[in-house]
PDB file of C-alpha atoms in Angstrom:
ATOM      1  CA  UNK A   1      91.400 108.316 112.316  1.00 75.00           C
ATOM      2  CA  UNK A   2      88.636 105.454 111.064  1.00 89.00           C
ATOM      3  CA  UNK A   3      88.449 102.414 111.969  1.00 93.00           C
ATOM      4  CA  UNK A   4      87.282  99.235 110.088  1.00 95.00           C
ATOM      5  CA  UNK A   5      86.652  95.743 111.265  1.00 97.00           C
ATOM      6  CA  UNK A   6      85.442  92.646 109.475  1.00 97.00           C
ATOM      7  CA  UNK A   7      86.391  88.879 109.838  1.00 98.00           C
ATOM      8  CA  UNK A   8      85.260  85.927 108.045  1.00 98.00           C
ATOM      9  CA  UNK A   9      85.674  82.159 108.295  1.00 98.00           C
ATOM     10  CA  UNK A  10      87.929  80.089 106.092  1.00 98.00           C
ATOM     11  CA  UNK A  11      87.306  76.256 105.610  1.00 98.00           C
ATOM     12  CA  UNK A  12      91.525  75.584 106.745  1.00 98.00           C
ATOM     13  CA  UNK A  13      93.534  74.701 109.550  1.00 98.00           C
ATOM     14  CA  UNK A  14      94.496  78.232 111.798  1.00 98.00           C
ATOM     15  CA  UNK A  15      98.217  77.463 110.446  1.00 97.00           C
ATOM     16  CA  UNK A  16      97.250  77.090 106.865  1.00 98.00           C
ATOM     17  CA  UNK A  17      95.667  80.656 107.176  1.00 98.00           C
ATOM     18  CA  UNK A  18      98.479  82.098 108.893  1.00 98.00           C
ATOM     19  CA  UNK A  19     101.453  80.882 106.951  1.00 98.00           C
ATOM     20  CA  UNK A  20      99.539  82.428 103.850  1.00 98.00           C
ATOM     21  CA  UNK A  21      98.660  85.876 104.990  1.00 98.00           C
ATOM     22  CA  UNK A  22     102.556  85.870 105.789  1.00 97.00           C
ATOM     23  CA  UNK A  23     103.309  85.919 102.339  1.00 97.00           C
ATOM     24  CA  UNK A  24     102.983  89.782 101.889  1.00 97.00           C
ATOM     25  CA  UNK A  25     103.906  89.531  97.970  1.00 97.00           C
ATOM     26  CA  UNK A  26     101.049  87.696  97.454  1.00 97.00           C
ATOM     27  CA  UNK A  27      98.500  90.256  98.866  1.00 98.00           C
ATOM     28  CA  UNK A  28      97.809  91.509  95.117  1.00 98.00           C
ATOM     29  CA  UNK A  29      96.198  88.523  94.285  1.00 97.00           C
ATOM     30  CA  UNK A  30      92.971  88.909  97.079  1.00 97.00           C
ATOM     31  CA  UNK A  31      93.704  92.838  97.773  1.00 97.00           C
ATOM     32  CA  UNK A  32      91.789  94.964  95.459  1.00 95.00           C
ATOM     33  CA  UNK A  33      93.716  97.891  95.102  1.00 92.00           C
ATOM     34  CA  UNK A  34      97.136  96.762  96.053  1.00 96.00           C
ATOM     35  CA  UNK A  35      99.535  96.706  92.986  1.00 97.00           C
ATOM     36  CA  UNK A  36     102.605  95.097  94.126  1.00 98.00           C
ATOM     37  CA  UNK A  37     104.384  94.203  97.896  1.00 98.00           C
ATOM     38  CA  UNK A  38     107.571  93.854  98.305  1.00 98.00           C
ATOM     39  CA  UNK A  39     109.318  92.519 101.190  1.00 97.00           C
ATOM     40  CA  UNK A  40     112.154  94.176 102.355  1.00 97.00           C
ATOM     41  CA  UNK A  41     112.881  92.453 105.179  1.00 96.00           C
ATOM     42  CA  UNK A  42     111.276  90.450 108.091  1.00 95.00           C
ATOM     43  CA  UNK A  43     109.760  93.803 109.605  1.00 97.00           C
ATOM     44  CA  UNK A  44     109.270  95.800 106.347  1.00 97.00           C
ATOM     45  CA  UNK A  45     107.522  95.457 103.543  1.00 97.00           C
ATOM     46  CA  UNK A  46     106.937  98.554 100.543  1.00 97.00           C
ATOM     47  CA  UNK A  47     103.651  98.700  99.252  1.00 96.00           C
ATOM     48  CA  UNK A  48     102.126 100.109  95.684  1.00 96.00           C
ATOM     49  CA  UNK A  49      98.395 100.329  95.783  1.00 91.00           C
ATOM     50  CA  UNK A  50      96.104 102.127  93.072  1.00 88.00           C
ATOM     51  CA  UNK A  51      92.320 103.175  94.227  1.00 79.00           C
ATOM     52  CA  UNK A  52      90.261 105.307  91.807  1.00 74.00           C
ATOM     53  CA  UNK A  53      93.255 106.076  89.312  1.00 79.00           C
ATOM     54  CA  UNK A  54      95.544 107.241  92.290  1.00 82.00           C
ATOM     55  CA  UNK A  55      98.787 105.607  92.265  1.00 89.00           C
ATOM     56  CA  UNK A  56     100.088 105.548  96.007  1.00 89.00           C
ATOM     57  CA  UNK A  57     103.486 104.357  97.471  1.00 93.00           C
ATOM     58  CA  UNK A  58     104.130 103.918 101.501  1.00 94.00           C
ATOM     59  CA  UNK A  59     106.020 101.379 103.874  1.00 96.00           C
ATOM     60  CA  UNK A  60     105.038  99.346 106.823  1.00 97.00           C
ATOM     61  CA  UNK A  61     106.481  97.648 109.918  1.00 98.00           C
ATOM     62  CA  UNK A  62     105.146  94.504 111.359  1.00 98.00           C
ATOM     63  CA  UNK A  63     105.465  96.247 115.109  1.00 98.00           C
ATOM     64  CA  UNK A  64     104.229  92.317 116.794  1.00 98.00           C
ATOM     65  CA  UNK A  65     103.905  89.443 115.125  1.00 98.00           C
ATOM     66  CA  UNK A  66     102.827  86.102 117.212  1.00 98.00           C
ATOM     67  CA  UNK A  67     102.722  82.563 115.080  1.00 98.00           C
ATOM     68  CA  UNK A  68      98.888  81.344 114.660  1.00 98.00           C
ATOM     69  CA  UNK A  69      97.609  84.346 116.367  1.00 98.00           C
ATOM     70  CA  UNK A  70      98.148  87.644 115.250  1.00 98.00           C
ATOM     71  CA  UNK A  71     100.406  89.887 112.942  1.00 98.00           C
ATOM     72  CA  UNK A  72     100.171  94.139 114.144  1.00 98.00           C
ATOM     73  CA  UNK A  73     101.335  96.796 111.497  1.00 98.00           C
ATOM     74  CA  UNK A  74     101.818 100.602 110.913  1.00 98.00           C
ATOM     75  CA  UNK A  75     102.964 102.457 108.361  1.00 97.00           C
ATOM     76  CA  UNK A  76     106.465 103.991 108.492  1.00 96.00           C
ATOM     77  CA  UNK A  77     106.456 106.209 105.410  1.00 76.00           C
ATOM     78  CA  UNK A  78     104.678 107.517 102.710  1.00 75.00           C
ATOM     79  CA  UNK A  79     101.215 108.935 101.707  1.00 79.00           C
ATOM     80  CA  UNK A  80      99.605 107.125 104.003  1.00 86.00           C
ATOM     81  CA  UNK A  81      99.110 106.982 107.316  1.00 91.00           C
ATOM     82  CA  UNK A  82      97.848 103.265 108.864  1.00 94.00           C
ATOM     83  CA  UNK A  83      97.858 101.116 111.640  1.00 97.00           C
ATOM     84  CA  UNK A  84      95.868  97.079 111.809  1.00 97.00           C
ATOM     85  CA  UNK A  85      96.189  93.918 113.420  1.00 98.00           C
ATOM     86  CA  UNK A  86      95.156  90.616 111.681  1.00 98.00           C
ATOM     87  CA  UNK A  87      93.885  87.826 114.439  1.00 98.00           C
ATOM     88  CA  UNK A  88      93.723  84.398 113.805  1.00 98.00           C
ATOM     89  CA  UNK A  89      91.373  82.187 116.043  1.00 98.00           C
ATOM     90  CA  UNK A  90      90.940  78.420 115.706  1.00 98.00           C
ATOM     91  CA  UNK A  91      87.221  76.956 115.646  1.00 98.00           C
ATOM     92  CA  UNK A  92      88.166  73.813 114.912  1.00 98.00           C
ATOM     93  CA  UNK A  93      90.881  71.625 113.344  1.00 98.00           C
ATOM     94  CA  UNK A  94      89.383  72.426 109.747  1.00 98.00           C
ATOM     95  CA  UNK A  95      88.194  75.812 110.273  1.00 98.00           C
ATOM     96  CA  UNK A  96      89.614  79.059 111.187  1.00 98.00           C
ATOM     97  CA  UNK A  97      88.253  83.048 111.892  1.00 98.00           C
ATOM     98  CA  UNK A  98      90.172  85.611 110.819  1.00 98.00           C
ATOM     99  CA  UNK A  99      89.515  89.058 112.077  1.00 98.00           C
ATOM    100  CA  UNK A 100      91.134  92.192 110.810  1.00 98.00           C
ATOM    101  CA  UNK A 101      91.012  96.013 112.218  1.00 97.00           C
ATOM    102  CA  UNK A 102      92.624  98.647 110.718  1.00 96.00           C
ATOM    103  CA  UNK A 103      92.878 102.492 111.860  1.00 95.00           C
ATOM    104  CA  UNK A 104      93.106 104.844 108.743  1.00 88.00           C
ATOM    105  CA  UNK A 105      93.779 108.609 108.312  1.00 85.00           C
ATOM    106  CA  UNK A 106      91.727 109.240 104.952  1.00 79.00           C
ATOM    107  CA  UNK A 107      93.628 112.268 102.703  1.00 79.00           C
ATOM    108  CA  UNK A 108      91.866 114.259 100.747  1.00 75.00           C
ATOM    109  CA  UNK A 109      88.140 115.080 100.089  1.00 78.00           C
ATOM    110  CA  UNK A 110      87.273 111.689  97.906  1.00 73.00           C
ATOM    111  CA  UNK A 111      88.995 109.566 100.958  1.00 75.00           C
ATOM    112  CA  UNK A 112      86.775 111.309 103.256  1.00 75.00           C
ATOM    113  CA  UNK A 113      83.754 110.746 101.522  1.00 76.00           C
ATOM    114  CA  UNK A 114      84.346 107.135 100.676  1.00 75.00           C
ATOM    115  CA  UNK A 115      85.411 106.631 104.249  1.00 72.00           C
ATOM    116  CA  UNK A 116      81.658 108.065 105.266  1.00 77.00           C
ATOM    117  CA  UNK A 117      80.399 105.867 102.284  1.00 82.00           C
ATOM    118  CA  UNK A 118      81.365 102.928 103.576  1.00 78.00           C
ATOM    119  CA  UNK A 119      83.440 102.015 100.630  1.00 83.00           C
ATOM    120  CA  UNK A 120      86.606 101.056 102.950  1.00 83.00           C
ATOM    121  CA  UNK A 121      84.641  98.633 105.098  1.00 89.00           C
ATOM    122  CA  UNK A 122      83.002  96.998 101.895  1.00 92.00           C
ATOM    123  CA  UNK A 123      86.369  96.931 100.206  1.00 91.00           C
ATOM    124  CA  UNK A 124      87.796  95.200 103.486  1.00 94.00           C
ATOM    125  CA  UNK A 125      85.155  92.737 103.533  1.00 96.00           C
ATOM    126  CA  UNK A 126      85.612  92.270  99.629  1.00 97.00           C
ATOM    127  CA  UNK A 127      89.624  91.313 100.419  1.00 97.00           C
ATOM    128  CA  UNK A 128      88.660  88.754 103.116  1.00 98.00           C
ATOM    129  CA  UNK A 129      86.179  87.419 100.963  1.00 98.00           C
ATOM    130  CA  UNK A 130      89.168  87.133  97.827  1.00 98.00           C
ATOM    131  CA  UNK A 131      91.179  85.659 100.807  1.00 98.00           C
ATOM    132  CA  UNK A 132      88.667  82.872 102.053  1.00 98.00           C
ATOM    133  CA  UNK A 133      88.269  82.017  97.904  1.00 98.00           C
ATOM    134  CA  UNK A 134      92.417  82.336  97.497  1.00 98.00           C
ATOM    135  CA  UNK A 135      93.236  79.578 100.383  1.00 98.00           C
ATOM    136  CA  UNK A 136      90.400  77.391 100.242  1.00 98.00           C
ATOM    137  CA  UNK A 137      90.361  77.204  96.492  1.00 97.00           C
ATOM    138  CA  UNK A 138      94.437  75.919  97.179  1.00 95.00           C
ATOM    139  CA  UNK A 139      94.010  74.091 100.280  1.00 93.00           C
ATOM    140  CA  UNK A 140      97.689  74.891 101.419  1.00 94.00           C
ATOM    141  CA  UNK A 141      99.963  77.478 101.784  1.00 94.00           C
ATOM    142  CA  UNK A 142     102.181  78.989  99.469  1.00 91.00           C
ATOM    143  CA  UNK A 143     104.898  79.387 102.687  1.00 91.00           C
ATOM    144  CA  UNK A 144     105.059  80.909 105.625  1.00 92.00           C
ATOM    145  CA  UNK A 145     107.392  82.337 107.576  1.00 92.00           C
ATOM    146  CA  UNK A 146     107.005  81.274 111.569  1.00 93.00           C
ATOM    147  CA  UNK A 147     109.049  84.086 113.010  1.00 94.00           C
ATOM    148  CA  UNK A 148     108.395  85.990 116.452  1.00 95.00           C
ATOM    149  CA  UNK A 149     108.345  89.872 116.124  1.00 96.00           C
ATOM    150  CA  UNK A 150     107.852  91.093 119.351  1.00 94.00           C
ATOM    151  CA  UNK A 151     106.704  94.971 120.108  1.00 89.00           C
ATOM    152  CA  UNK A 152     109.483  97.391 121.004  1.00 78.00           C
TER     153      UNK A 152
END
């Protein structure tokens, strides 16, 4: 397994960050990469992603999910094999660090190589960076849902 980590500061409120990285469906529009996510219920969500002309399909659970501070993952099925947690720490009432870490099995020979590359912790950087520009450029959320998930 790899491991990535990277946070970054967005100029919102802790719940304004929150309540939009709750709306799975709208990952496409800050995830490079990720095609389409569709929510299939409050735990599960199927995923379509595309990296270097591979199409790949797989399906996560949210395993713990805590309002305003954290939402954990894994993947249940598919090609690929996954595991994060996306932390959401208030610095002030206007201001808000979010830090993700994900665990990833890379498949394949041009995974692997990437992986060593650093091309998965630039590409996780890049998505935080598409976040921090998605939020702050709207200023609110497009929803949220304020549920408890708890592990188990």
């Amino acid at each position: 397994m790899s491991m990535v980590q990277e946070q970054i500061d967005v100029d919102v409120p802790l719940h304004t960050a929150y309540n939009q990285w709750t709306q799975f469906e709208e990952f496409p529009h800050f995830m490079e990469g990720v095609e389409q996510v569709t929510q299939l219920s409050e735990r599960h969500n199927h995923w379509t992603t595309k990296v270097a002309g591979v199409t790949r399909e797989f399906d996560t659970e949210i395993v713990d999910q805590l309002p305003d501070e954290r939402i954990a993952w894994r993947t249940t099925g598919g090609e690929v094999r996954q595991m994060g947690v996306v932390t959401f720490h208030r610095l002030d009432a206007e201001h808000t660090t979010v830090r993700l870490a994900i665990d990833f099995e890379p498949e394949g020979v041009a995974e692997k190589a990437a992986d060593a590359m650093g091309m998965v912790d630039r590409r996780v950087k890049g998505d935080l960076r598409r976040f921090k520009s998605f939020i702050e450029e709207r200023g609110v959320e497009q929803g949220g849902w304020r549920g408890r998930i708890t592990p188990g």
